[in-house]
Amino acid sequence: MSKPIPIAVVGSGYVGLVAAVCFAEMGHQVICVDNDERKVAALQAGDTLIHEQYLPELLGRYRNDRVRFTTDLGEATRASDAIFIAVGTPQSEAGDADLSYVEAVACEIARSLTTYKVIVEKSTVPVYTNEWISRALERNGVDRTLFDVVSNPEFLREGTAVGDFLHPDRIVVGADSERAAKVLSDIYAPLTSGDYYEREGIIPGMCSTSEPPPLLLTSTKSAEIIKHASNAFLALKISFINAVSNLCEATNANVEQVARGMGLDSRIGPKFLRPGIGYGGSCFPKDVAAFRAVADQLGIDFSLLTEVEKINSLQKKRFVSKVRSALWNLRGKKLGVLGLAFKGDTDDIRESPAIDIVRLLLAEGCSIAAFDPAATERTQQVLPTDNKLRYATDAYDAAGDADALLILTDWQEFADLDLRRINQALRYPIIIDGRNLYDPSAMSDQGFTYLSVGRPVVHPVRDLASSAV
Ligand code: UDX
């Protein structure tokens, strides 16, 4: 059994909160700090604040015991061997990451730092941030021998964040000192030794005692770049398959067959080759822009990333053109929209391509009835109900008397619709699917005109039969 280590996590957002409860699950003693008193009070009372599998369970298990919540960063600093900075790094107007929260935390840590600590960058930050953090601490009077700054990027996905943390593909530790590397290796030892996976009642996942996750030790700068490069590469993969899907549409080929054929090459792999309406969320758009900004600042031509962004943005406009191609004029058309979240299984609407498409369609003069299983409330805050937009109670209500039904988020319940009911509810049996949730030939059998991404358009079987007579 590994030794429990006292850890502070600064920031109780997505990454911070998940890291805090997962470190507790691994056996460590954690203090989670946030400067928002209301948030701290809510967490102390057991409210998870975000919609995430296993989070309520772990918070219930460790709250006010192995995980304490506080606003006092000084106390947390003094009590911990390692301080993980997991505060927001929002996109600035210029596209680069705004690191002012990270700087503020570093300056505050400096005030309470009297014995050796490892300061860990957990937020996604550009290369050289570790040096800025060191400089901020030194400028605030901390002796250089009293700390090391380490980069330990997080690769968690929304919806499966707890599982991703405890069953990672890899743990990346960027440390330029052996002493700091040892602290981080000890923190992750319950996972890397496989001990955690032997325990009863653990969070299930891919790792096991015989196949524990590897810990990759790198320089601090390499680790910072690994995070940005990984997200940018995944975004590139999505934009690539979206561009291929456009080619398939132009040639009447089927992108799913193409993606399968590509993905079977083990050098390419099958994941992140799902075409759609473009990537969104709190990470990919921000991280691609930040990585591009880093390259620009260093005088490196990485215009490939500009193309990735361009394809992503065009994909939404192409979807609107597809709606037009099915309905002729858009002005005055009534549309049912299924999905507002940036992907299924989350209530997050940050940079959601679904919402961008709703805005574009409203600007074209359509009226919309939208439904999302979890994201409606958040969407109402940015797109309030008006005479052109209403929020439906379910998918069938959204389809009611609509000229077409649009699928914009890959929720499982949208893949399991009662198609007979949908067909009866719609004014015309037209479905335009931005997530390829259905098999085109089955849709044609069910009496729909069905347009999807990168696959041939199909029409109702009986229409084809009658037109052939
Ligand atoms: C992502 C990364 O996966 C994660 O490693 C990082 O830490 C944070 O950013 P997340 O934003 O939760 O995680 O979502 P993800 O599941 O990766 O999807 C991102 C976007 O890409 C979504 O809009 C999704 O719909 C889209 N996507 C994903 C595709 O369009 N096609 C795909 O094949 C995969």
XYZ file of C-alpha atoms and ligand atoms in Angstrom:
503
model
C 0.000 0.000 0.000
C 1.474 3.404 -1.007
C 1.878 6.200 1.534
C -0.887 8.864 1.573
C 0.462 12.234 0.406
C -0.994 15.614 1.430
C -2.099 17.391 -1.757
C -3.689 20.771 -2.493
C -5.749 21.273 -5.638
C -6.410 24.902 -6.541
C -9.591 25.417 -8.554
C -12.717 23.299 -8.207
C -13.814 23.379 -11.839
C -13.932 20.366 -14.096
C -10.296 19.347 -13.861
C -9.723 20.438 -10.240
C -12.753 18.778 -8.720
C -12.257 15.521 -10.605
C -8.546 15.465 -9.701
C -9.326 16.182 -6.028
C -11.817 13.347 -5.561
C -9.710 10.935 -7.630
C -6.578 11.638 -5.570
C -8.699 10.893 -2.481
C -9.922 7.681 -4.126
C -6.246 6.777 -4.667
C -5.695 7.180 -0.902
C -4.291 10.710 -0.595
C -5.306 13.522 1.736
C -6.633 16.402 -0.353
C -7.508 20.041 0.253
C -9.422 21.585 -2.650
C -9.254 25.388 -2.771
C -11.538 27.805 -4.567
C -11.910 31.559 -4.055
C -15.653 31.355 -4.729
C -17.226 30.978 -1.274
C -20.587 29.854 -2.649
C -18.925 27.077 -4.628
C -16.966 25.925 -1.598
C -20.131 25.902 0.550
C -22.006 23.925 -2.120
C -19.218 21.355 -2.379
C -18.996 21.045 1.396
C -22.735 20.332 1.371
C -22.266 17.594 -1.250
C -23.442 19.383 -4.409
C -21.161 18.285 -7.296
C -21.971 21.404 -9.404
C -21.238 19.532 -12.650
C -22.894 16.586 -14.370
C -20.277 13.811 -14.322
C -20.465 10.043 -13.889
C -19.143 8.718 -10.504
C -18.534 12.224 -9.136
C -21.479 12.199 -6.681
C -20.377 8.768 -5.479
C -16.749 9.786 -4.826
C -17.693 13.138 -3.349
C -20.134 11.365 -1.025
C -17.409 8.935 0.032
C -14.657 11.472 0.809
C -16.286 14.877 1.348
C -15.130 16.710 4.489
C -12.861 13.760 5.261
C -10.172 12.840 2.717
C -11.235 15.829 0.605
C -11.775 19.125 2.371
C -12.959 22.283 0.613
C -11.705 25.711 1.598
C -11.080 29.247 0.357
C -7.815 29.417 2.295
C -4.975 28.816 -0.181
C -2.331 29.702 2.451
C -3.453 26.938 4.784
C -3.679 24.460 1.913
C -0.160 25.390 0.737
C 1.356 24.923 4.184
C -0.383 21.563 4.674
C 0.608 20.001 1.324
C 3.645 18.460 -0.365
C 2.293 19.148 -3.852
C 0.013 21.951 -5.036
C -1.885 21.298 -8.263
C -2.971 24.445 -10.104
C -6.223 23.672 -11.924
C -7.690 27.132 -12.449
C -9.213 28.364 -15.713
C -7.042 29.412 -18.668
C -9.681 31.052 -20.879
C -9.039 32.152 -24.440
C -8.049 35.792 -24.718
C -9.254 38.032 -27.545
C -6.040 37.331 -29.457
C -6.608 33.562 -29.258
C -3.837 32.803 -26.774
C -4.475 31.495 -23.252
C -5.194 34.068 -20.546
C -2.886 33.014 -17.710
C -3.762 35.737 -15.219
C -5.509 33.279 -12.857
C -2.445 31.019 -12.875
C -0.228 34.012 -12.092
C -2.510 35.159 -9.250
C -2.416 31.674 -7.686
C 1.399 31.506 -7.996
C 1.747 34.877 -6.230
C -0.576 33.772 -3.449
C 1.232 30.456 -2.977
C 4.476 32.441 -2.655
C 3.160 34.170 0.479
C 2.819 30.872 2.391
C 5.740 28.906 1.018
C 8.364 28.204 3.685
C 9.274 24.546 3.117
C 9.905 22.597 -0.140
C 6.792 22.144 -2.331
C 6.127 20.876 -5.804
C 3.903 23.240 -7.787
C 2.080 21.296 -10.496
C 0.505 22.746 -13.641
C -2.683 20.748 -14.182
C -4.544 23.326 -16.297
C -3.745 23.323 -20.002
C -1.024 25.935 -20.394
C 1.363 26.975 -23.155
C 5.012 25.987 -23.177
C 7.168 28.218 -20.940
C 4.388 28.626 -18.330
C 6.506 26.680 -15.827
C 9.242 29.300 -16.188
C 6.772 32.131 -15.626
C 5.430 30.439 -12.504
C 8.994 30.036 -11.178
C 9.707 33.684 -11.928
C 6.509 34.797 -10.160
C 7.445 32.825 -7.046
C 11.015 34.166 -7.008
C 9.830 37.742 -7.555
C 7.636 37.295 -4.511
C 10.613 36.389 -2.379
C 10.628 32.575 -2.484
C 14.038 30.936 -2.516
C 14.586 28.815 -5.668
C 15.548 25.778 -3.540
C 12.092 25.734 -1.908
C 10.082 24.648 -4.945
C 9.996 22.931 -8.301
C 7.410 23.487 -11.005
C 6.139 20.374 -12.759
C 3.760 19.904 -15.680
C 1.229 17.085 -15.280
C -1.377 17.594 -18.019
C -4.828 16.086 -17.803
C -6.490 14.250 -20.677
C -9.970 13.754 -19.264
C -13.086 13.903 -21.403
C -16.333 15.366 -20.147
C -18.829 12.663 -19.236
C -16.121 10.070 -18.515
C -13.712 12.287 -16.573
C -13.473 10.183 -13.385
C -12.903 6.978 -15.344
C -10.337 8.729 -17.558
C -8.446 9.975 -14.487
C -8.259 6.604 -12.766
C -7.755 4.556 -15.938
C -5.582 6.826 -18.091
C -3.862 5.795 -21.339
C -0.774 7.418 -19.875
C 0.301 9.723 -17.063
C 2.617 12.478 -18.282
C 4.965 14.076 -15.763
C 7.215 16.863 -16.994
C 9.813 17.529 -14.321
C 13.277 19.008 -14.539
C 14.332 17.835 -11.072
C 14.575 14.298 -9.694
C 13.154 15.380 -6.374
C 9.961 16.713 -7.974
C 9.666 13.710 -10.308
C 9.795 11.424 -7.256
C 6.935 13.295 -5.509
C 4.735 12.958 -8.606
C 5.701 9.292 -9.108
C 4.708 8.615 -5.473
C 1.390 10.387 -5.940
C 0.522 8.215 -8.955
C 2.049 5.012 -7.493
C -1.363 3.525 -6.546
C -2.213 3.539 -10.275
C 1.194 2.787 -11.832
C 1.925 -0.073 -9.402
C -1.481 -1.584 -10.170
C -2.415 -1.611 -6.422
C -5.526 0.489 -6.951
C -6.978 -1.997 -9.435
C -6.781 -4.829 -6.874
C -9.102 -3.075 -4.461
C -12.803 -3.849 -3.984
C -15.419 -1.385 -5.261
C -13.104 0.634 -7.505
C -14.285 2.801 -10.389
C -14.327 0.433 -13.381
C -12.208 0.999 -16.479
C -9.591 -0.322 -18.883
C -6.560 -0.504 -16.548
C -5.853 -3.505 -14.336
C -3.180 -4.832 -11.988
C -1.570 -6.660 -14.892
C -1.947 -3.654 -17.204
C -1.457 -0.511 -15.121
C -1.033 2.841 -16.868
C 2.498 3.889 -17.860
C 4.024 7.033 -16.392
C 5.972 8.989 -18.981
C 8.666 11.187 -17.498
C 9.659 14.135 -19.708
C 11.105 17.610 -19.439
C 8.643 20.228 -18.209
C 8.441 21.937 -21.596
C 7.850 18.656 -23.426
C 4.923 17.866 -21.110
C 3.413 21.297 -21.736
C 3.682 20.701 -25.478
C 2.316 17.124 -25.218
C -0.999 18.460 -23.926
C -1.490 21.061 -26.647
C -0.150 18.777 -29.375
C -2.470 15.928 -28.330
C -5.614 18.039 -28.395
C -4.604 19.770 -31.631
C -3.909 16.386 -33.246
C -7.306 15.003 -32.209
C -8.985 18.132 -33.582
C -6.989 17.682 -36.790
C -8.201 14.084 -37.066
C -11.807 15.282 -36.810
C -11.305 18.061 -39.368
C -9.558 15.602 -41.672
C -12.458 13.146 -41.655
C -14.909 16.036 -42.059
C -13.036 17.174 -45.184
C -13.041 13.563 -46.434
C -16.790 13.391 -45.755
C -17.288 16.403 -48.036
C -15.361 14.585 -50.733
C -17.555 11.529 -50.208
C -20.684 13.662 -50.572
C -19.387 15.079 -53.837
C -18.696 11.593 -55.218
C -21.604 9.641 -53.680
C -19.162 7.520 -51.671
C -19.742 6.559 -48.038
C -17.463 8.152 -45.421
C -18.193 5.445 -42.898
C -16.722 2.836 -45.193
C -13.776 5.127 -45.853
C -13.209 5.755 -42.109
C -13.399 2.030 -41.378
C -10.894 1.328 -44.131
C -8.541 3.996 -42.792
C -8.995 3.113 -39.123
C -8.074 -0.537 -39.601
C -4.547 0.653 -40.334
C -3.042 0.410 -36.852
C -0.923 3.483 -37.575
C -4.102 5.533 -38.032
C -6.521 3.829 -35.602
C -10.324 3.972 -35.661
C -10.957 6.621 -32.997
C -11.805 10.271 -33.644
C -12.736 9.574 -37.237
C -16.447 10.253 -36.777
C -17.554 12.960 -39.189
C -20.209 15.419 -38.051
C -20.918 19.094 -37.628
C -17.463 19.912 -36.268
C -15.815 19.695 -32.857
C -16.788 21.929 -29.942
C -16.470 21.961 -26.168
C -14.290 23.726 -23.666
C -10.983 22.276 -24.905
C -10.484 21.660 -28.624
C -11.424 25.113 -29.984
C -9.502 26.902 -27.223
C -6.457 24.625 -27.331
C -6.079 24.675 -31.129
C -6.204 28.499 -31.018
C -3.735 28.628 -28.110
C -1.299 26.218 -29.783
C -1.466 28.276 -32.979
C -0.805 31.412 -30.933
C 2.228 29.779 -29.288
C 3.620 28.855 -32.725
C 2.991 32.411 -33.986
C 4.768 33.925 -30.990
C 7.757 31.649 -31.619
C 7.806 32.552 -35.322
C 6.878 29.013 -36.397
C 4.566 28.554 -39.384
C 1.895 26.132 -38.153
C -0.821 27.226 -40.573
C -2.023 23.611 -40.658
C -3.863 24.535 -37.443
C -5.554 27.460 -39.179
C -6.842 24.989 -41.783
C -8.116 22.706 -39.006
C -10.105 25.629 -37.597
C -11.307 26.675 -41.043
C -12.644 23.211 -41.887
C -14.342 23.072 -38.488
C -16.092 26.358 -38.987
C -17.109 25.533 -42.596
C -18.615 22.239 -41.466
C -21.387 24.105 -39.648
C -22.137 26.273 -42.683
C -22.181 23.172 -44.905
C -24.764 21.651 -42.607
C -26.999 24.696 -43.043
C -26.558 24.391 -46.831
C -27.590 20.750 -46.508
C -30.804 21.818 -44.755
C -31.391 24.278 -47.582
C -30.742 21.572 -50.188
C -33.519 19.493 -48.609
C -36.059 22.270 -48.052
C -35.351 24.750 -50.890
C -36.043 28.066 -49.077
C -35.220 28.405 -45.414
C -37.200 31.559 -44.635
C -40.372 30.655 -42.749
C -39.501 26.968 -42.414
C -40.326 25.205 -39.165
C -37.572 22.930 -37.889
C -37.301 20.461 -35.035
C -33.804 20.384 -33.515
C -32.536 17.469 -31.437
C -29.449 18.330 -29.415
C -27.865 21.507 -28.044
C -24.923 20.172 -25.983
C -21.513 20.040 -27.691
C -21.616 16.242 -27.479
C -23.857 13.592 -25.906
C -23.961 12.804 -22.169
C -23.182 16.332 -21.041
C -25.089 19.512 -20.266
C -22.129 21.594 -21.472
C -22.872 23.999 -24.323
C -19.496 25.755 -24.503
C -18.509 26.213 -28.176
C -21.324 23.834 -29.099
C -21.593 23.471 -32.894
C -25.292 22.672 -32.363
C -25.902 26.127 -30.934
C -23.936 27.804 -33.736
C -26.158 25.987 -36.236
C -29.339 27.014 -34.389
C -28.155 30.641 -34.545
C -27.373 30.375 -38.274
C -30.811 28.879 -38.986
C -32.601 31.540 -36.944
C -30.682 34.180 -38.923
C -31.975 32.533 -42.118
C -35.555 33.097 -40.902
C -36.394 29.564 -39.704
C -38.458 28.936 -36.610
C -37.143 26.247 -34.296
C -38.432 23.852 -31.635
C -35.345 22.502 -29.853
C -34.900 19.664 -27.416
C -31.893 18.440 -25.433
C -32.046 15.901 -22.584
C -29.690 17.942 -20.336
C -28.587 21.207 -21.922
C -31.867 23.087 -22.369
C -31.603 25.160 -19.202
C -28.096 26.366 -20.054
C -29.081 27.128 -23.640
C -32.057 29.187 -22.493
C -29.609 31.510 -20.746
C -27.858 32.350 -24.030
C -30.778 31.861 -26.429
C -34.013 32.815 -24.658
C -37.373 31.657 -25.981
C -38.959 34.059 -28.479
C -41.471 33.899 -31.309
C -38.955 32.010 -33.502
C -37.495 29.697 -30.867
C -39.168 27.437 -28.350
C -37.847 24.593 -26.205
C -39.681 21.315 -26.682
C -40.482 18.811 -23.935
C -39.137 15.810 -25.863
C -38.009 14.714 -29.326
C -41.578 14.057 -30.509
C -42.724 17.483 -29.397
C -39.753 19.019 -31.294
C -40.752 17.093 -34.423
C -44.409 18.232 -34.157
C -45.557 19.709 -37.478
C -41.953 20.510 -38.487
C -40.796 20.683 -42.097
C -37.758 18.613 -41.099
C -36.059 17.194 -38.032
C -32.363 17.965 -37.422
C -30.078 15.830 -35.225
C -27.212 17.929 -33.859
C -25.913 16.072 -30.766
C -25.020 12.398 -30.424
C -27.228 11.504 -27.462
C -28.030 7.799 -27.294
C -31.748 8.571 -26.921
C -31.687 10.254 -30.352
C -30.340 7.020 -31.835
C -33.235 5.097 -30.245
C -36.193 7.194 -31.407
C -39.562 5.646 -32.156
C -39.321 6.448 -35.868
C -42.961 5.672 -36.559
C -43.971 8.333 -34.002
C -41.454 10.796 -35.445
C -42.769 10.168 -38.939
C -46.335 10.835 -37.796
C -45.333 13.983 -35.911
C -43.412 15.601 -38.775
C -45.120 17.610 -41.455
C -42.743 16.120 -44.031
C -40.746 12.966 -43.260
C -37.315 14.560 -43.613
C -34.456 13.973 -41.178
C -31.113 15.759 -41.510
C -28.638 14.038 -39.240
C -25.395 15.842 -38.368
C -24.146 12.902 -36.284
C -24.815 9.872 -38.512
C -26.890 8.113 -35.849
C -28.953 6.049 -38.306
C -28.401 3.604 -41.113
C -29.521 5.311 -44.369
C -31.164 2.247 -45.905
C -33.175 1.598 -42.713
C -34.336 5.236 -42.803
C -35.447 4.876 -46.378
C -37.379 1.718 -45.399
C -39.017 3.704 -42.607
C -40.288 6.231 -45.127
C -37.852 9.085 -44.586
C -35.836 11.336 -46.799
C -32.612 11.119 -44.846
C -29.542 13.307 -45.242
C -26.453 12.616 -43.142
C -22.753 13.504 -43.256
C -20.570 12.016 -46.000
C -23.120 9.388 -47.003
C -25.534 9.289 -49.947
C -28.949 10.921 -49.477
C -31.787 8.389 -49.376
C -35.502 8.800 -50.057
C -38.499 6.804 -48.865
C -38.619 3.390 -50.496
C -42.296 3.727 -51.456
C -41.662 7.066 -53.188
C -38.950 5.494 -55.313
C -41.276 2.580 -56.101
C -44.124 4.868 -57.109
C -41.867 7.108 -59.205
C -40.526 4.000 -61.002
C -44.034 2.986 -62.100
C -11.414 16.612 -25.182
C -10.278 15.565 -25.215
O -10.794 14.338 -25.726
C -9.668 15.368 -23.839
O -8.556 14.474 -23.920
C -9.196 16.741 -23.318
O -8.645 16.602 -22.033
C -10.348 17.723 -23.309
O -10.911 17.830 -24.618
P -13.989 16.669 -24.507
O -13.964 18.128 -24.883
O -14.678 16.255 -23.279
O -12.487 16.097 -24.399
O -14.718 15.933 -25.715
P -14.398 14.836 -26.833
O -15.158 13.609 -26.499
O -12.972 14.687 -27.103
O -15.115 15.542 -28.096
C -14.761 16.871 -28.513
C -15.596 17.306 -29.696
O -15.242 16.580 -30.865
C -17.108 17.087 -29.522
O -17.789 18.194 -30.075
C -17.372 15.816 -30.313
O -18.705 15.727 -30.773
C -16.385 15.982 -31.459
N -15.963 14.720 -32.094
C -15.242 13.801 -31.389
C -16.244 14.494 -33.447
O -16.881 15.332 -34.100
N -15.785 13.350 -34.029
C -15.079 12.402 -33.352
O -14.703 11.387 -33.974
C -14.797 12.637 -31.991
